[in-house]
Structures are given as C-alpha cells and as structure tokens.
Amino acid sequence: MPHTAIVTGANQGIGAATARALAERGVRVLVSFLRYSPPPDPSLPAGYFSSRESGAEAVVEAITGAGGHAHALEVDLTDAGAPALLFDTAEELFGPVDVLVNNASGWVQDTFLAAGTDRFGRVLRAVTPQTFDAQFAVDARAGALLIAEFARRHLARGGSWGRIVGLTSGGPDGFPGEVSYGAAKAALDNYTLSAAAELAPHGVTANMVKPGVTDTGWVNDAVRERFPVARPEEVASVVAFLCSPAAGRVTGNIIRLH
C-alpha cells in the first residue's frame, strides 16, 4: 500500500520541494498551507512576500501532472482543531497517514535589543506577546499536536511503520536576532526527539533536519554574499530520504546541513 504524508507549509520553499520529492517516490501527499502576509520589510526580495501569500495549486498541479497524488488544504495551524482536520482529510483521500513533515513556520525576527535592523538590513522587532505567539503557536504547539495526532492514530490502528521529520533552526545555544524563532524550533527539536524514543517500539522514526541558509525567497544580496546558499530541493532530498524505508535505522537525530 502506498504511504500517505502530511507536509505543512508546503505551498512554497522547502515544504513545496518536500511534497514534490515525496510524490516522486510514490507517496500520496496532503499539502497543508496557509496564505500569510508577512510584516513589511523592504530588505527582503518581493518574491518572498508573493510566495508566502500564494496558494498551493502550483504544487499540486506539478505533482498530479507528473502522475502523482496530492491534495491541498488551507489550514491555520494556530487552530487547535487543525491536526484532526488534516489527518481526517488525508485518511479520507489517501488512507492512514504514516509520514508527517513539520515544516511550517510563523517566522518573525525579534530581539531583546531595541527594534531596528540586523547586519543584513532585515527588520528586527522587539520581543512581544505577538512575536512570541506567532512563533510558538505554529513552530512548537502545532508541531507537538500534529505529532500527538499522528501517534494516537498510529497506535489505535496498530501501525508498525511511520516517519516523522521536522525542520529546525533552533538549538540550546540561542539564536540572536531571531530569538523567538530559535526558541520555538528548539522546542520542536525536543518534542521530536521525545517522539523518537517513545514511538520507536511501534516502528516510527523521528528526526529533525537543520538546513544551512536556504533560498526560500527571503535571501537578499547581503546574505548571499556572506553565506553559501542551498536550494530547497537539496534540503527536500534529505527529508525524503528520512521518510523512506531505507532510513529505518535513522532516528533521534538533528541532522545538520551546510
């Protein structure tokens, strides 16, 4: 039986590339997305804003046009009912979900310093309840609830095979200039590694992928001059491998890419 995946934040960037990469491997994909209007930032390329505000029609068309199976569902992951809706929809269309990719982010740059710009000219905002909630509601809480929904249904049906992969930029050393983003992703790291330990007896692997700088539309010239920049497809190939049968012995890792 073909595998079924939910990929969040899959209307653009790494999520879209991951949805396509999984579909190329025969996985049926529910493309979760939310049209989002980021705060104004003149330092960011215009394409970043248009991609975040786009639907997922192009992703689904690319997959189905190549003979794959995909369906797009616009869902606000800050809604606590979103995980059940995503899983119900995927199961109705494609069958039990055995692959979960937590890619979506509510990315906002915030800082404990005075608001201004960073060394790349990007807008920095002071930490506020709003910047905290934007990050933690999507990157941490939604990720945890999606893993919980995955685990509940997997155990209820007696599943013996599953894959969970998250995307991260966090870690224990902090993330200056993106403090809430880094902290929320660090929380997702912890949730995912806990899932790796708890779900291992039930055939589920769980890993995090920490890309280097990846051009998902936000990379401006100042960033490009300072860092090597990856394409989303390069990150997606690693995610797709971790979701494959070949990665059955790989679990409980934060895999760092450069």
Coordinates of C-alpha atoms in Angstrom, one line a residue:
M1 CA 0.0 0.0 0.0
P2 CA 1.4 3.5 -0.8
H3 CA 2.4 5.7 2.0
T4 CA 0.5 8.8 2.9
A5 CA 2.2 12.1 4.0
I6 CA 1.1 15.4 5.5
V7 CA 3.6 18.2 4.8
T8 CA 2.9 21.5 6.5
G9 CA 3.8 24.9 5.0
A10 CA 4.0 23.2 1.6
N11 CA 2.9 26.0 -0.7
Q12 CA 6.4 27.3 -1.1
G13 CA 10.1 26.8 -0.2
I14 CA 11.3 23.6 1.5
G15 CA 7.7 22.4 2.1
A16 CA 6.8 22.5 -1.6
A17 CA 10.0 20.9 -2.6
T18 CA 9.5 18.1 0.0
A19 CA 5.9 17.5 -1.2
R20 CA 7.2 17.0 -4.7
A21 CA 10.1 14.9 -3.6
L22 CA 7.9 12.5 -1.7
A23 CA 5.4 12.3 -4.5
E24 CA 8.2 11.4 -6.9
R25 CA 8.8 8.4 -4.6
G26 CA 5.2 7.3 -4.8
V27 CA 3.9 8.9 -1.6
R28 CA 0.4 10.4 -1.6
V29 CA 0.7 13.9 -0.2
L30 CA -1.7 16.2 1.7
V31 CA -0.2 19.7 1.1
S32 CA -1.0 21.8 4.1
F33 CA -0.6 25.6 3.7
L34 CA -1.9 29.0 4.9
R35 CA -1.8 32.2 2.9
Y36 CA 0.2 34.5 5.0
S37 CA 1.1 38.2 4.7
P38 CA 4.5 38.8 6.5
P39 CA 5.2 42.2 8.1
P40 CA 6.6 44.7 5.7
D41 CA 10.4 44.5 5.2
P42 CA 11.9 46.4 2.3
S43 CA 15.2 44.4 2.6
L44 CA 13.5 41.2 1.6
P45 CA 13.0 40.3 -2.1
A46 CA 9.5 40.9 -3.4
G47 CA 9.2 37.2 -4.3
Y48 CA 9.3 36.3 -0.7
F49 CA 6.0 38.0 0.0
S50 CA 4.3 36.7 -3.1
S51 CA 5.3 33.1 -2.3
R52 CA 4.0 33.4 1.3
E53 CA 0.7 34.8 0.1
S54 CA 0.3 32.1 -2.6
G55 CA -1.9 29.1 -2.6
A56 CA -0.7 25.6 -3.3
E57 CA -2.3 25.0 -6.6
A58 CA 1.0 25.0 -8.5
V59 CA 2.5 22.4 -6.1
V60 CA -0.5 20.1 -6.6
E61 CA -0.5 20.6 -10.3
A62 CA 3.2 19.7 -10.6
I63 CA 2.6 16.5 -8.6
T64 CA -0.5 15.4 -10.4
G65 CA 0.9 16.4 -13.8
A66 CA 3.8 14.0 -13.2
G67 CA 1.4 11.2 -12.3
G68 CA 1.5 11.6 -8.5
H69 CA -1.3 12.0 -6.0
A70 CA -1.7 15.2 -4.0
H71 CA -4.4 17.4 -2.5
A72 CA -4.1 20.9 -1.0
L73 CA -5.8 22.0 2.2
E74 CA -5.6 25.5 3.6
V75 CA -5.4 25.3 7.4
D76 CA -4.5 27.7 10.1
L77 CA -2.2 25.7 12.4
T78 CA -2.8 28.1 15.3
D79 CA -6.2 26.5 15.5
A80 CA -6.1 23.5 17.9
G81 CA -8.5 21.6 15.7
A82 CA -6.2 21.8 12.7
P83 CA -4.3 18.5 13.3
A84 CA -7.5 16.4 13.4
L85 CA -8.8 18.1 10.3
L86 CA -5.6 17.4 8.4
F87 CA -5.5 13.8 9.4
D88 CA -9.2 13.2 8.7
T89 CA -8.8 14.7 5.2
A90 CA -5.7 12.8 4.4
E91 CA -7.2 9.5 5.6
E92 CA -10.4 10.1 3.6
L93 CA -8.5 10.8 0.4
F94 CA -5.4 8.6 0.6
G95 CA -5.6 6.2 3.6
P96 CA -3.8 6.2 7.0
V97 CA -1.1 8.8 7.5
D98 CA 2.3 7.3 8.1
V99 CA 4.6 10.2 7.2
L100 CA 4.5 13.6 8.9
V101 CA 6.7 16.5 7.9
N102 CA 6.5 19.5 10.3
N103 CA 7.8 22.3 8.1
A104 CA 5.5 25.2 8.7
S105 CA 6.8 28.3 10.5
G106 CA 5.4 31.6 11.7
W107 CA 8.8 33.2 11.3
V108 CA 9.2 36.7 12.6
Q109 CA 12.6 38.2 13.5
D110 CA 12.6 39.5 17.1
T111 CA 15.2 40.6 19.6
F112 CA 15.8 41.6 23.2
L113 CA 17.5 44.7 21.9
A114 CA 15.9 47.8 20.5
A115 CA 14.0 47.2 17.3
G116 CA 15.9 48.1 14.2
T117 CA 17.7 46.1 11.5
D118 CA 20.2 43.3 11.6
R119 CA 23.6 43.2 9.8
F120 CA 21.8 42.2 6.6
G121 CA 19.4 45.1 6.7
R122 CA 16.4 43.0 7.7
V123 CA 13.8 44.4 10.0
L124 CA 14.1 43.4 13.7
R125 CA 11.2 43.7 16.1
A126 CA 11.3 43.7 19.9
V127 CA 10.1 40.6 21.7
T128 CA 6.3 41.0 22.4
P129 CA 3.5 38.7 23.1
Q130 CA 2.6 38.9 19.4
T131 CA 6.0 37.8 18.2
F132 CA 6.1 35.0 20.8
D133 CA 2.7 33.7 19.8
A134 CA 3.4 33.9 16.1
Q135 CA 6.3 31.5 16.6
F136 CA 5.3 29.2 19.3
A137 CA 1.7 28.6 18.1
V138 CA 3.0 27.3 14.8
D139 CA 6.6 26.1 15.2
A140 CA 6.1 24.5 18.7
R141 CA 2.5 23.9 19.7
A142 CA 1.2 22.9 16.3
G143 CA 4.2 20.6 15.7
A144 CA 3.6 18.9 19.1
L145 CA -0.2 18.5 18.4
L146 CA 0.5 17.1 15.0
I147 CA 2.9 14.5 16.4
A148 CA 0.4 13.7 19.1
E149 CA -2.4 13.1 16.5
F150 CA 0.0 11.0 14.4
A151 CA 0.9 8.9 17.4
R152 CA -2.7 8.5 18.6
R153 CA -3.9 7.2 15.3
H154 CA -0.8 5.1 14.7
L155 CA -1.3 3.3 18.0
A156 CA -5.0 2.9 17.6
R157 CA -4.7 1.1 14.3
G158 CA -1.7 -1.0 15.5
G159 CA 0.7 0.6 13.0
S160 CA 4.2 -0.7 12.6
W161 CA 5.8 1.8 10.3
G162 CA 6.0 5.5 10.4
R163 CA 8.2 8.6 9.8
I164 CA 8.2 12.0 11.5
V165 CA 10.6 14.7 10.3
G166 CA 10.8 18.4 11.4
L167 CA 12.7 21.3 10.1
T168 CA 14.6 23.4 12.7
S169 CA 16.9 26.4 13.1
G170 CA 16.9 26.3 16.9
G171 CA 19.2 24.8 19.5
P172 CA 20.4 25.1 23.0
D173 CA 22.8 28.0 22.2
G174 CA 20.1 30.5 21.3
F175 CA 19.5 32.4 18.1
P176 CA 20.4 36.1 18.4
G177 CA 18.3 38.3 16.2
E178 CA 15.6 35.6 15.9
V179 CA 15.2 34.7 19.5
S180 CA 11.6 33.5 19.5
Y181 CA 12.1 31.6 16.2
G182 CA 15.1 29.8 17.6
A183 CA 13.4 29.0 20.9
A184 CA 10.2 27.7 19.2
K185 CA 12.3 25.5 16.9
A186 CA 14.3 24.2 19.9
A187 CA 11.0 23.2 21.5
L188 CA 10.1 21.3 18.3
D189 CA 13.5 19.6 18.5
N190 CA 12.7 18.4 21.9
Y191 CA 9.2 17.2 21.1
T192 CA 10.5 15.3 18.1
L193 CA 13.4 13.6 19.9
S194 CA 10.9 12.6 22.6
A195 CA 8.7 11.0 19.9
A196 CA 11.7 9.1 18.6
A197 CA 12.2 7.5 21.9
E198 CA 8.6 6.8 22.8
L199 CA 7.4 5.6 19.3
A200 CA 10.5 3.5 18.4
P201 CA 8.8 0.3 19.7
H202 CA 6.0 1.0 17.3
G203 CA 8.2 1.3 14.2
V204 CA 8.2 5.1 14.0
T205 CA 11.4 7.1 13.4
A206 CA 11.6 10.8 14.2
N207 CA 14.3 13.2 13.2
M208 CA 15.0 16.9 12.7
V209 CA 16.7 18.5 9.8
K210 CA 18.6 21.7 10.4
P211 CA 19.4 23.3 7.0
G212 CA 22.0 25.9 6.3
V213 CA 20.9 29.1 4.7
T214 CA 18.3 28.1 2.1
D215 CA 16.8 30.3 -0.5
T216 CA 13.1 30.0 0.2
G217 CA 12.6 33.6 -1.1
W218 CA 13.9 35.6 1.9
V219 CA 17.6 35.6 0.9
N220 CA 18.8 39.0 -0.1
D221 CA 22.1 40.0 -1.7
A222 CA 23.7 40.8 1.7
V223 CA 23.0 37.3 2.9
R224 CA 24.1 35.7 -0.4
E225 CA 27.4 37.5 -0.2
R226 CA 28.1 36.1 3.3
F227 CA 26.9 32.5 3.2
P228 CA 26.7 29.6 0.8
V229 CA 23.0 29.2 -0.1
A230 CA 21.2 25.9 -0.7
R231 CA 18.3 25.3 -2.9
P232 CA 15.0 24.0 -1.3
E233 CA 15.3 20.8 -3.4
E234 CA 18.7 20.0 -1.7
V235 CA 17.1 20.0 1.7
A236 CA 14.0 18.2 0.5
S237 CA 16.1 15.3 -0.8
V238 CA 17.4 14.7 2.8
V239 CA 13.9 14.9 4.2
A240 CA 12.6 12.5 1.6
F241 CA 15.3 10.0 2.5
L242 CA 14.5 10.2 6.2
C243 CA 10.8 9.4 5.2
S244 CA 11.8 6.4 3.2
P245 CA 12.1 2.7 4.1
A246 CA 15.8 3.0 3.6
A247 CA 16.1 5.2 6.7
G248 CA 14.6 2.7 9.2
R249 CA 17.7 2.8 11.4
V250 CA 18.0 6.5 11.5
T251 CA 16.1 8.1 14.4
G252 CA 16.5 10.6 17.2
N253 CA 18.8 12.8 15.3
I254 CA 19.2 16.5 14.5
I255 CA 20.8 16.3 11.0
R256 CA 22.8 19.5 10.2
L257 CA 23.2 20.5 6.6
H258 CA 25.7 23.1 5.2

